[in-house]
Coordinates of C-alpha atoms in Angstrom, one line a residue:
X1411 CA -9.3 -35.2 -50.0
X1412 CA -8.8 -31.6 -48.8
X1413 CA -8.4 -30.9 -45.1
X1414 CA -11.9 -29.5 -45.1
X1415 CA -13.3 -32.7 -46.6
X1416 CA -11.5 -34.8 -44.1
X1417 CA -12.7 -32.7 -41.2
X1418 CA -16.3 -32.7 -42.5
X1419 CA -16.3 -36.5 -42.9
X1420 CA -15.0 -36.9 -39.3
X1421 CA -17.7 -34.5 -38.0
X1422 CA -20.4 -36.5 -39.9
X1423 CA -19.2 -39.7 -38.3
X1424 CA -19.4 -38.3 -34.8
X1425 CA -22.9 -37.0 -35.4
X1426 CA -24.0 -40.3 -36.9
X1427 CA -22.8 -42.2 -33.9
X1428 CA -25.7 -40.7 -32.0
X1429 CA -28.7 -43.1 -32.3
X1430 CA -31.7 -41.5 -34.0
X1431 CA -33.9 -41.9 -30.9
X1432 CA -31.4 -39.7 -29.0
X1433 CA -31.4 -36.9 -31.5
X1434 CA -32.9 -33.6 -30.7
X1435 CA -36.0 -32.8 -32.7
X1436 CA -36.7 -29.4 -31.3
X1437 CA -33.5 -27.6 -30.2
X1438 CA -33.8 -24.8 -27.6
X1439 CA -34.6 -21.4 -29.0
X1440 CA -31.6 -19.2 -29.9
X1441 CA -32.6 -16.8 -27.2
X1442 CA -31.9 -19.5 -24.6
X1443 CA -28.3 -18.9 -23.4
X1444 CA -28.3 -21.8 -20.9
X1445 CA -29.0 -25.4 -21.9
X1446 CA -28.6 -26.9 -18.4
X1447 CA -32.3 -27.6 -18.0
X1448 CA -32.7 -29.2 -21.4
X1449 CA -32.3 -32.9 -20.4
X1450 CA -35.3 -32.7 -18.1
X1451 CA -37.4 -31.1 -20.9
X1452 CA -36.2 -33.3 -23.8
X1453 CA -38.2 -36.4 -23.2
X1454 CA -35.2 -38.4 -24.2
X1455 CA -34.1 -39.4 -20.6
X1456 CA -36.6 -41.2 -18.3
X1457 CA -37.1 -40.0 -14.8
X1458 CA -34.9 -42.8 -13.5
X1459 CA -32.1 -41.8 -16.0
X1460 CA -32.4 -38.2 -15.0
X1461 CA -32.0 -39.3 -11.3
X1462 CA -28.9 -41.4 -12.3
X1463 CA -27.2 -38.5 -14.1
X1464 CA -27.9 -36.1 -11.3
X1465 CA -26.4 -38.4 -8.6
X1466 CA -22.8 -38.6 -7.5
X1467 CA -20.3 -41.1 -8.8
X1468 CA -19.7 -42.3 -5.3
X1469 CA -23.3 -43.1 -4.7
X1470 CA -23.7 -44.8 -8.1
X1471 CA -20.9 -47.2 -7.6
X1472 CA -22.3 -48.1 -4.2
X1473 CA -25.7 -48.8 -5.7
X1474 CA -24.1 -50.9 -8.5
X1475 CA -22.0 -52.8 -5.9
X1476 CA -25.2 -53.5 -3.9
X1477 CA -27.1 -54.7 -6.9
X1478 CA -29.5 -51.8 -6.8
X1479 CA -28.5 -50.5 -10.2
X1480 CA -27.0 -52.2 -13.3
X1481 CA -24.1 -50.8 -15.3
X1482 CA -26.2 -51.0 -18.4
X1483 CA -28.8 -48.7 -16.8
X1484 CA -26.2 -46.2 -15.7
X1485 CA -24.2 -46.3 -18.9
X1486 CA -27.4 -45.8 -21.0
X1487 CA -28.3 -42.8 -19.0
X1488 CA -24.9 -41.1 -19.4
X1489 CA -24.7 -42.1 -23.1
X1490 CA -28.1 -40.3 -23.6
X1491 CA -27.1 -37.2 -21.7
X1492 CA -23.7 -37.1 -23.5
X1493 CA -25.5 -37.3 -26.8
X1494 CA -27.6 -34.3 -25.8
X1495 CA -24.5 -32.5 -24.6
X1496 CA -22.8 -32.9 -28.0
X1497 CA -25.8 -31.7 -29.9
X1498 CA -26.1 -28.6 -27.7
X1499 CA -22.6 -27.6 -26.9
X1500 CA -20.5 -29.5 -29.4
X1501 CA -18.1 -31.3 -27.0
X1502 CA -17.2 -34.7 -28.4
X1503 CA -14.5 -35.9 -30.8
X1504 CA -15.4 -39.6 -30.3
X1505 CA -18.7 -41.1 -29.3
X1506 CA -19.1 -44.9 -29.0
X1507 CA -22.2 -45.9 -27.0
X1508 CA -22.3 -49.4 -28.6
X1509 CA -18.9 -50.3 -27.2
X1510 CA -19.8 -48.8 -23.9
X1511 CA -23.0 -50.8 -23.5
X1512 CA -21.2 -54.0 -24.6
X1513 CA -18.7 -53.4 -21.8
X1514 CA -21.5 -52.5 -19.3
X1515 CA -23.3 -55.8 -20.2
X1516 CA -20.1 -57.8 -19.5
X1517 CA -19.7 -56.1 -16.1
X1518 CA -23.3 -56.9 -15.2
X1519 CA -22.8 -60.5 -16.2
X1520 CA -19.6 -60.7 -14.1
X1521 CA -21.5 -59.3 -11.1
X1522 CA -24.4 -61.7 -11.6
X1523 CA -22.1 -64.7 -11.7
X1524 CA -19.6 -63.7 -9.0
X1525 CA -21.7 -61.5 -6.7
X1526 CA -18.9 -59.0 -6.5
X1527 CA -17.4 -56.1 -8.5
X1528 CA -14.3 -56.2 -10.6
X1529 CA -12.9 -53.1 -8.9
X1530 CA -13.7 -49.8 -7.2
X1531 CA -15.1 -48.2 -10.4
X1532 CA -17.2 -51.2 -11.5
X1533 CA -19.8 -50.1 -14.0
X1534 CA -19.1 -46.3 -13.8
X1535 CA -19.0 -44.4 -17.1
X1536 CA -16.0 -42.1 -17.2
X1537 CA -15.3 -39.6 -20.0
X1538 CA -11.9 -39.1 -21.5
X1539 CA -10.2 -36.1 -23.0
X1540 CA -9.2 -36.9 -26.6
X1541 CA -5.6 -37.4 -25.6
X1542 CA -6.4 -40.8 -24.0
X1543 CA -5.8 -43.6 -26.4
X1544 CA -8.2 -46.5 -26.7
X1545 CA -7.2 -49.4 -28.9
X1546 CA -9.2 -49.4 -32.1
X1547 CA -10.4 -45.8 -31.9
X1548 CA -9.0 -42.5 -33.3
X1549 CA -7.3 -39.9 -31.3
X1550 CA -7.3 -36.8 -33.5
X1551 CA -6.6 -34.4 -30.6
X1552 CA -8.1 -31.6 -32.7
X1553 CA -5.6 -32.1 -35.6
X1554 CA -7.0 -32.8 -39.0
X1555 CA -3.9 -34.7 -39.9
X1556 CA -4.5 -37.3 -37.2
X1557 CA -7.9 -38.2 -38.4
X1558 CA -8.1 -41.8 -39.6
X1559 CA -5.1 -43.0 -37.5
X1560 CA -6.4 -45.7 -35.2
X1561 CA -4.7 -46.5 -31.9
X1562 CA -3.0 -49.9 -31.5
X1563 CA -2.8 -49.8 -27.7
X1564 CA -4.5 -48.1 -24.7
X1565 CA -2.9 -45.2 -22.7
X1566 CA -1.7 -46.4 -19.3
X1567 CA -4.4 -44.5 -17.5
X1568 CA -7.1 -46.1 -19.7
X1569 CA -5.7 -49.5 -18.9
X1570 CA -5.8 -48.9 -15.2
X1571 CA -9.3 -47.3 -15.2
X1572 CA -10.5 -50.3 -17.2
X1573 CA -9.0 -52.7 -14.6
X1574 CA -10.8 -50.7 -11.9
X1575 CA -14.1 -51.3 -13.7
X1576 CA -14.7 -48.1 -15.6
X1577 CA -16.9 -47.9 -18.7
X1578 CA -15.7 -45.6 -21.6
X1579 CA -18.2 -44.0 -23.9
X1580 CA -17.0 -40.6 -25.1
X1581 CA -13.7 -38.8 -25.9
X1582 CA -14.1 -35.0 -25.6
X1583 CA -13.1 -32.1 -27.7
X1584 CA -9.9 -30.1 -27.3
X1585 CA -8.4 -27.0 -29.0
X1586 CA -6.1 -27.6 -31.9
X1587 CA -2.6 -28.3 -30.4
X1588 CA -4.0 -28.3 -26.8
X1589 CA -2.1 -25.1 -26.1
X1590 CA -5.1 -22.8 -25.8
X1591 CA -7.4 -22.2 -22.8
X1592 CA -10.5 -22.2 -25.0
X1593 CA -11.8 -25.1 -27.1
X1594 CA -11.9 -24.6 -30.8
X1595 CA -10.6 -26.8 -33.6
X1596 CA -11.1 -27.2 -37.4
X1597 CA -12.8 -30.5 -37.0
X1598 CA -16.0 -29.8 -35.1
X1599 CA -15.6 -26.1 -34.4
X1600 CA -16.1 -24.4 -31.0
X1601 CA -17.3 -26.1 -27.8
X1602 CA -19.7 -23.9 -25.8
X1603 CA -20.3 -23.4 -22.1
X1604 CA -23.6 -25.1 -21.1
X1605 CA -24.4 -22.4 -18.5
X1606 CA -24.2 -19.7 -21.2
X1607 CA -23.4 -20.3 -24.9
X1608 CA -21.8 -16.9 -25.0
X1609 CA -19.1 -17.9 -22.5
X1610 CA -16.1 -20.1 -23.1
X1611 CA -16.0 -23.6 -21.6
X1612 CA -12.2 -23.2 -21.1
X1613 CA -9.5 -25.4 -22.4
X1614 CA -7.7 -27.4 -23.3
X1615 CA -9.9 -29.9 -21.4
X1616 CA -12.8 -27.8 -22.4
X1617 CA -14.9 -30.7 -23.8
X1618 CA -14.6 -32.4 -20.4
X1619 CA -15.5 -29.2 -18.6
X1620 CA -18.6 -28.7 -20.8
X1621 CA -19.7 -32.4 -20.6
X1622 CA -19.2 -32.7 -16.8
X1623 CA -20.9 -29.3 -16.3
X1624 CA -23.9 -30.6 -18.3
X1625 CA -23.8 -33.8 -16.2
X1626 CA -23.2 -35.9 -19.3
X1627 CA -20.4 -37.3 -17.2
X1628 CA -19.6 -37.2 -13.4
X1629 CA -15.9 -37.8 -13.6
X1630 CA -13.9 -36.6 -16.7
X1631 CA -10.2 -37.1 -17.3
X1632 CA -8.4 -34.0 -18.3
X1633 CA -4.8 -32.9 -18.6
X1634 CA -3.0 -29.8 -17.5
X1635 CA 0.3 -28.1 -18.7
X1636 CA -0.8 -24.5 -18.2
X1637 CA -4.2 -24.6 -16.6
X1638 CA -6.0 -27.1 -18.9
X1639 CA -7.8 -29.0 -16.1
X1640 CA -8.3 -26.1 -13.7
X1641 CA -9.6 -23.4 -16.1
X1642 CA -12.4 -25.6 -17.6
X1643 CA -13.3 -26.6 -14.0
X1644 CA -13.5 -23.0 -13.0
X1645 CA -15.5 -21.9 -16.1
X1646 CA -18.0 -24.7 -15.6
X1647 CA -18.4 -24.3 -11.8
X1648 CA -16.7 -27.6 -11.1
X1649 CA -13.8 -29.1 -9.1
X1650 CA -10.6 -30.1 -10.8
X1651 CA -7.2 -31.1 -9.6
X1652 CA -3.8 -30.6 -11.1
X1653 CA -1.7 -33.2 -9.3
X1654 CA 2.1 -32.9 -9.2
X1655 CA 4.0 -34.7 -12.0
X1656 CA 4.6 -38.3 -11.2
X1657 CA 1.5 -38.9 -9.1
X1658 CA -0.8 -40.2 -11.9
X1659 CA 0.2 -42.1 -15.1
X1660 CA 0.6 -40.2 -18.3
X1661 CA 2.2 -42.9 -20.4
X1662 CA 1.1 -43.5 -24.0
X1663 CA -1.1 -40.4 -24.0
X1664 CA -1.2 -38.4 -27.2
X1665 CA 0.3 -34.9 -26.9
X1666 CA 1.8 -31.9 -28.7
X1667 CA 5.5 -31.3 -28.2
X1668 CA 6.2 -34.8 -26.9
X1669 CA 9.6 -35.0 -25.3
X1670 CA 9.3 -31.5 -23.8
X1671 CA 10.3 -32.2 -20.2
X1672 CA 10.8 -28.8 -18.6
X1673 CA 7.1 -28.3 -17.7
X1674 CA 5.3 -31.6 -17.6
X1675 CA 1.7 -32.1 -18.6
X1676 CA -0.2 -34.1 -15.9
X1677 CA -3.6 -35.8 -15.9
X1678 CA -6.4 -35.5 -13.4
X1679 CA -10.2 -35.5 -12.9
X1680 CA -12.8 -32.8 -13.4
X1681 CA -15.9 -33.5 -11.2
X1682 CA -18.7 -32.1 -9.1
X1683 CA -17.2 -32.8 -5.7
X1684 CA -14.0 -33.7 -3.9
X1685 CA -15.7 -36.9 -2.8
X1686 CA -15.8 -38.0 -6.4
X1687 CA -12.3 -36.7 -7.0
X1688 CA -11.1 -38.8 -4.1
X1689 CA -12.8 -41.8 -5.6
X1690 CA -10.9 -41.3 -8.9
X1691 CA -7.6 -40.7 -7.2
X1692 CA -7.8 -43.7 -4.8
X1693 CA -9.0 -46.0 -7.5
X1694 CA -6.1 -45.2 -9.9
X1695 CA -3.5 -45.4 -7.2
X1696 CA -4.8 -48.7 -6.0
X1697 CA -3.9 -50.1 -9.4
X1698 CA -0.2 -49.3 -8.7
X1699 CA 0.5 -47.1 -11.7
X1700 CA 4.2 -47.0 -10.9
X1701 CA 4.3 -50.6 -12.2
X1702 CA 3.1 -49.4 -15.6
X1703 CA 4.6 -45.9 -16.1
X1704 CA 8.2 -45.4 -15.1
X1705 CA 7.6 -41.7 -14.4
X1706 CA 5.0 -42.4 -11.7
X1707 CA 6.4 -42.2 -8.1
X1708 CA 5.6 -45.3 -6.0
X1709 CA 3.3 -43.5 -3.7
X1710 CA 0.0 -45.1 -2.7
X1711 CA -2.9 -43.0 -1.4
X1712 CA -1.7 -41.6 2.0
X1713 CA -4.7 -41.5 4.3
X1714 CA -2.5 -40.2 7.1
X1715 CA -1.8 -37.1 5.1
X1716 CA -5.5 -36.4 4.7
X1717 CA -6.1 -37.1 8.4
X1718 CA -3.5 -34.5 9.4
X1719 CA -5.5 -31.8 7.6
X1720 CA -8.8 -33.1 9.0
X1721 CA -7.4 -32.8 12.5
X1722 CA -6.3 -29.3 11.8
X1723 CA -9.7 -28.4 10.4
X1724 CA -11.5 -29.8 13.5
X1725 CA -9.1 -27.9 15.8
X1726 CA -9.3 -24.7 13.7
X1727 CA -5.5 -24.7 13.2
X1728 CA -5.1 -24.4 9.4
X1729 CA -2.6 -21.7 8.4
X1730 CA -3.3 -20.4 4.9
X1731 CA -1.8 -17.8 2.7
X1732 CA -3.7 -15.9 0.0
X1733 CA -3.2 -13.3 -2.7
X1734 CA -5.5 -11.5 -5.1
X1735 CA -3.0 -10.2 -7.7
X1736 CA 0.2 -11.7 -9.1
X1737 CA 1.6 -8.3 -10.0
X1738 CA 1.1 -8.8 -13.7
X1739 CA -2.7 -8.7 -14.2
X1740 CA -5.4 -7.6 -11.7
X1741 CA -8.4 -10.0 -11.7
X1742 CA -11.8 -8.7 -12.6
X1743 CA -14.1 -7.7 -9.7
X1744 CA -16.0 -11.1 -9.5
X1745 CA -12.7 -12.9 -9.0
X1746 CA -11.5 -10.5 -6.4
X1747 CA -14.8 -11.0 -4.6
X1748 CA -14.4 -14.8 -5.0
X1749 CA -11.0 -14.9 -3.4
X1750 CA -12.2 -12.6 -0.5
X1751 CA -15.2 -14.8 0.0
X1752 CA -13.0 -17.9 0.3
X1753 CA -10.7 -16.1 2.7
X1754 CA -13.5 -14.7 4.8
X1755 CA -15.1 -18.2 5.0
X1756 CA -11.9 -19.8 6.3
X1757 CA -11.3 -17.0 8.8
X1758 CA -14.9 -17.2 10.1
X1759 CA -14.3 -20.9 10.6
X1760 CA -11.4 -20.1 13.0
X1761 CA -8.4 -20.6 10.7
X1762 CA -5.5 -18.3 10.3
X1763 CA -5.4 -16.7 6.8
X1764 CA -2.8 -14.2 6.1
X1765 CA -1.5 -12.4 2.9
X1766 CA 1.1 -14.3 0.8
X1767 CA 3.4 -12.3 -1.5
X1768 CA 3.5 -14.2 -4.8
X1769 CA 7.2 -14.7 -5.2
X1770 CA 8.5 -13.5 -8.6
X1771 CA 5.4 -14.6 -10.4
X1772 CA 6.1 -12.2 -13.3
X1773 CA 9.4 -14.0 -13.8
X1774 CA 7.7 -17.4 -13.6
X1775 CA 5.1 -16.5 -16.2
X1776 CA 7.8 -15.3 -18.6
X1777 CA 9.9 -18.4 -18.0
X1778 CA 6.9 -20.7 -18.6
X1779 CA 6.1 -18.9 -21.9
X1780 CA 9.7 -19.5 -23.0
X1781 CA 9.3 -23.2 -22.3
X1782 CA 6.0 -23.5 -24.2
X1783 CA 7.5 -21.9 -27.3
X1784 CA 11.0 -23.4 -26.9
X1785 CA 10.8 -25.2 -30.3
X1786 CA 9.5 -22.1 -32.1
X1787 CA 6.3 -23.9 -32.8
X1788 CA 8.1 -26.6 -35.0
X1789 CA 6.2 -29.6 -33.6
X1790 CA 2.7 -28.1 -33.9
X1791 CA 3.2 -26.4 -37.3
X1792 CA 4.6 -29.7 -38.7
X1793 CA 1.3 -31.3 -38.0
X1794 CA -0.7 -28.4 -39.3
X1795 CA 1.3 -28.2 -42.5
X1796 CA 0.9 -32.0 -43.1
X1797 CA -2.9 -31.5 -43.7
X1798 CA -2.8 -27.8 -44.7
X1799 CA -5.3 -26.8 -42.1
X1800 CA -4.8 -23.2 -40.7
X1801 CA -3.8 -22.5 -37.1
X1802 CA -6.8 -21.4 -34.9
X1803 CA -6.8 -17.7 -34.1
X1804 CA -6.1 -18.1 -30.3
X1805 CA -3.0 -20.1 -30.9
X1806 CA -0.3 -17.4 -30.7
X1807 CA -1.5 -16.3 -27.2
X1808 CA 0.5 -19.1 -25.6
X1809 CA 2.7 -20.5 -28.4
X1810 CA 4.2 -17.4 -30.0
X1811 CA 5.7 -18.5 -33.4
X1812 CA 7.7 -15.3 -33.6
X1813 CA 9.8 -16.3 -30.6
X1814 CA 13.2 -17.8 -31.5
X1815 CA 13.7 -21.6 -31.4
X1816 CA 15.9 -22.5 -28.4
X1817 CA 19.0 -24.6 -29.0
X1818 CA 20.0 -27.4 -26.6
X1819 CA 22.1 -25.1 -24.3
X1820 CA 19.2 -22.7 -24.1
X1821 CA 16.9 -25.5 -23.0
X1822 CA 19.4 -26.6 -20.4
X1823 CA 19.4 -23.0 -19.1
X1824 CA 15.6 -23.1 -18.9
X1825 CA 15.8 -26.4 -16.9
X1826 CA 18.3 -24.7 -14.5
X1827 CA 16.2 -21.5 -14.2
X1828 CA 13.1 -23.6 -13.4
X1829 CA 15.0 -25.6 -10.7
X1830 CA 16.4 -22.4 -9.1
X1831 CA 13.0 -20.7 -9.1
X1832 CA 11.4 -23.8 -7.5
X1833 CA 14.0 -23.8 -4.8
X1834 CA 13.7 -20.1 -4.2
X1835 CA 9.9 -20.5 -3.8
X1836 CA 10.4 -23.1 -1.2
X1837 CA 12.8 -20.8 0.6
X1838 CA 10.0 -18.1 0.6
X1839 CA 7.7 -20.6 2.1
X1840 CA 10.2 -21.5 4.9
X1841 CA 10.6 -17.8 5.6
X1842 CA 6.8 -17.4 5.8
X1843 CA 6.6 -20.3 8.2
X1844 CA 9.4 -19.0 10.4
X1845 CA 7.7 -15.6 10.6
X1846 CA 4.3 -17.0 11.5
X1847 CA 5.5 -19.9 13.6
X1848 CA 3.3 -22.4 11.7
X1849 CA 3.3 -24.6 8.7
X1850 CA 1.9 -23.1 5.6
X1851 CA -0.9 -25.6 4.7
X1852 CA -2.0 -24.0 1.4
X1853 CA -2.4 -20.8 -0.6
X1854 CA -5.7 -19.5 -1.9
X1855 CA -5.4 -17.6 -5.2
X1856 CA -7.2 -16.8 -8.4
X1857 CA -7.0 -19.5 -11.2
X1858 CA -7.8 -17.0 -13.9
X1859 CA -8.2 -13.2 -13.9
X1860 CA -11.7 -13.6 -15.2
X1861 CA -14.9 -15.4 -14.6
X1862 CA -16.0 -17.7 -17.4
X1863 CA -14.9 -15.6 -20.3
X1864 CA -16.5 -14.6 -23.6
X1865 CA -15.3 -16.4 -26.7
X1866 CA -11.8 -15.6 -28.1
X1867 CA -11.0 -13.3 -25.2
X1868 CA -8.8 -15.5 -23.0
X1869 CA -5.4 -13.8 -22.9
X1870 CA -3.6 -14.3 -19.6
X1871 CA -2.5 -17.8 -18.4
X1872 CA -0.2 -16.7 -15.6
X1873 CA -2.3 -17.5 -12.6
X1874 CA -2.3 -21.1 -13.8
X1875 CA 1.1 -21.5 -15.6
X1876 CA 3.2 -20.3 -12.6
X1877 CA 1.9 -23.2 -10.6
X1878 CA 2.7 -25.6 -13.5
X1879 CA 6.3 -24.3 -13.4
X1880 CA 6.5 -24.9 -9.7
X1881 CA 4.9 -28.4 -10.1
X1882 CA 2.7 -27.6 -7.1
X1883 CA -0.6 -29.4 -6.4
X1884 CA -3.6 -27.3 -7.1
X1885 CA -7.4 -27.9 -6.7
X1886 CA -10.0 -25.6 -8.1
X1887 CA -13.0 -24.8 -5.9
X1888 CA -16.2 -23.2 -7.3
X1889 CA -17.1 -20.3 -5.1
X1890 CA -19.9 -18.1 -6.5
X1891 CA -21.2 -16.3 -9.6
X1892 CA -20.5 -12.9 -11.0
X1893 CA -23.1 -10.3 -10.0
X1894 CA -23.6 -7.1 -12.0
X1895 CA -25.0 -5.3 -9.0
X1896 CA -21.9 -6.0 -6.9
X1897 CA -19.0 -6.5 -9.2
X1898 CA -18.7 -3.0 -10.6
X1899 CA -15.8 -2.0 -12.8
X1900 CA -13.1 -0.1 -11.1
X1901 CA -12.7 2.9 -13.3
X1902 CA -9.8 4.3 -11.3
X1903 CA -7.5 1.3 -11.9
X1904 CA -4.3 2.0 -13.7
X1905 CA -3.0 -0.9 -15.7
X1906 CA -0.1 -2.8 -14.2
X1907 CA 1.1 -4.0 -17.6
X1908 CA 0.1 -3.9 -21.2
X1909 CA -1.5 -7.4 -20.7
X1910 CA -3.4 -6.0 -17.7
X1911 CA -4.7 -3.2 -19.9
X1912 CA -6.1 -5.8 -22.4
X1913 CA -7.7 -7.9 -19.7
X1914 CA -9.3 -4.9 -17.9
X1915 CA -10.8 -3.7 -21.2
X1916 CA -12.7 -7.0 -21.5
X1917 CA -14.7 -6.6 -18.3
X1918 CA -18.4 -5.8 -18.7
X1919 CA -20.5 -6.4 -15.6
X1920 CA -23.6 -7.0 -17.7
X1921 CA -22.0 -9.5 -20.0
X1922 CA -20.5 -11.5 -17.2
X1923 CA -23.5 -11.5 -14.9
X1924 CA -24.0 -15.1 -13.6
X1925 CA -20.6 -16.3 -14.9
X1926 CA -18.9 -19.0 -12.6
X1927 CA -16.2 -17.7 -10.2
X1928 CA -13.6 -20.1 -8.7
X1929 CA -10.3 -20.1 -6.8
X1930 CA -7.5 -22.5 -6.6
X1931 CA -6.1 -24.0 -3.4
X1932 CA -2.4 -24.5 -3.9
X1933 CA 0.0 -26.8 -2.0
X1934 CA 3.6 -28.0 -2.3
X1935 CA 4.5 -30.8 -4.6
X1936 CA 2.8 -34.1 -4.0
X1937 CA 0.4 -32.9 -1.4
X1938 CA -2.8 -34.1 -3.1
X1939 CA -4.4 -35.7 -0.1
X1940 CA -3.9 -32.5 2.0
X1941 CA -5.0 -30.0 -0.6
X1942 CA -8.1 -32.0 -1.6
X1943 CA -9.1 -32.0 2.1
X1944 CA -8.6 -28.3 2.4
X1945 CA -10.5 -27.7 -0.9
X1946 CA -13.4 -29.9 0.4
X1947 CA -13.6 -27.9 3.6
X1948 CA -13.6 -24.6 1.6
X1949 CA -16.4 -26.0 -0.6
X1950 CA -18.4 -26.9 2.5
X1951 CA -18.0 -23.5 4.0
X1952 CA -19.2 -21.7 0.8
X1953 CA -22.1 -24.1 0.3
X1954 CA -20.7 -26.0 -2.7
X1955 CA -19.8 -29.4 -1.4
X1956 CA -21.4 -30.6 -4.6
X1957 CA -21.1 -28.1 -7.4
X1958 CA -24.3 -27.4 -9.2

């Protein structure tokens, strides 16, 4: 079979996994850019199922635990909505509702017999990025060559979520190779943003972003090596966390460039609220992932760390830094307004918010790019060549095949440069704290230079990748939406760099009207409890405790 035939067969199998009664008879008209309202108009979900999918994960598990809802009812609702999502925005690489409902039935039977739940996620459907391995299913990860290869064991995170009571029903689409912040592959094509089909859903966890944004899932597992959780969260007006390496298990996940240890990919949830994010984090950590994955630090959830921040919030004593430009690329007007809105909200609440000078971010972005391309694209092109499929057009933006392959000594030098840069950044923080006489609790910054971007226009990864290089904790907070009447193009701006010139040329206030705008709240390594609490407070202040 040719690669095209293999891909077409896989796409057909995904489509046929959707039961006929869940298939869309009358799709929205082409003129309808947003599909967010379609579930309520489709007639496929009952009023009870719509209510379930528009709830929070935290409330659903409470109702299941109280016997007010069954897992079968909840799972059916999300399977239906995920089926609609795939037909409308093309977001799934695996869909297996029969397995999900079988699992949900088992959980309901356990509850009926024992009058208790199996764990903190009992009966809750959770979607998985197609890096997560489930025994007996495929993990193509957007590669044609990996189609037809069935997993023989679960990823560690899948094992632990299963132990906690989760139900799996879908694995979501990714860009070929993962190393792109839009979602496009040669198997199913492009995944769209449910808010506007003309905008990107982000990547590489773009299928998760689109599905959670559509409420076909309430908690979706993503991964992040250069913004791949945070950018889909931002583009779909959601919350997302990039934990530091070693906080959550990554063992037995599929990946490109496995063995690349300079910048680690990490996993984390994309969701509608910090409350649901906290549910995911506490549930996974309660399963002691360090006993399963040797790279996980033995660090349970530290409520005392969260309480420190809550005390500072109540006494109006947070000290925050912020920046609007990293010196490489100036964000578009909606993003500048988003950062300023976040800063103003925190200041009005009584907290200290002062400028932070992003330390050598241009250097960090350049160093990160060297890491991403350190094998000269060997690993990825080996997989592409095995099937004969072509590279997607966005590929060279992050993995430049023209850069030379690093030898072992070069890689060692990259390790050392990274370590030195991380240490210098900590020194800059200490200097800031000495100057201001207070601990720096977090930094508010752009996550991308653009609001949810038009297709094939994502160019600059630096606001995200510099944080990956530092291995800092980062939580994306949805802030507002682009507004053509306010976010006017600055015609006097002189480009800072050639990349800035490209990014600025893309801005069109009309085209981006209504596009989601987000910021990231950044903290030092392994400060997840603290940064989530700050992000939750920021969300409350801007009116987005639950993103919608």
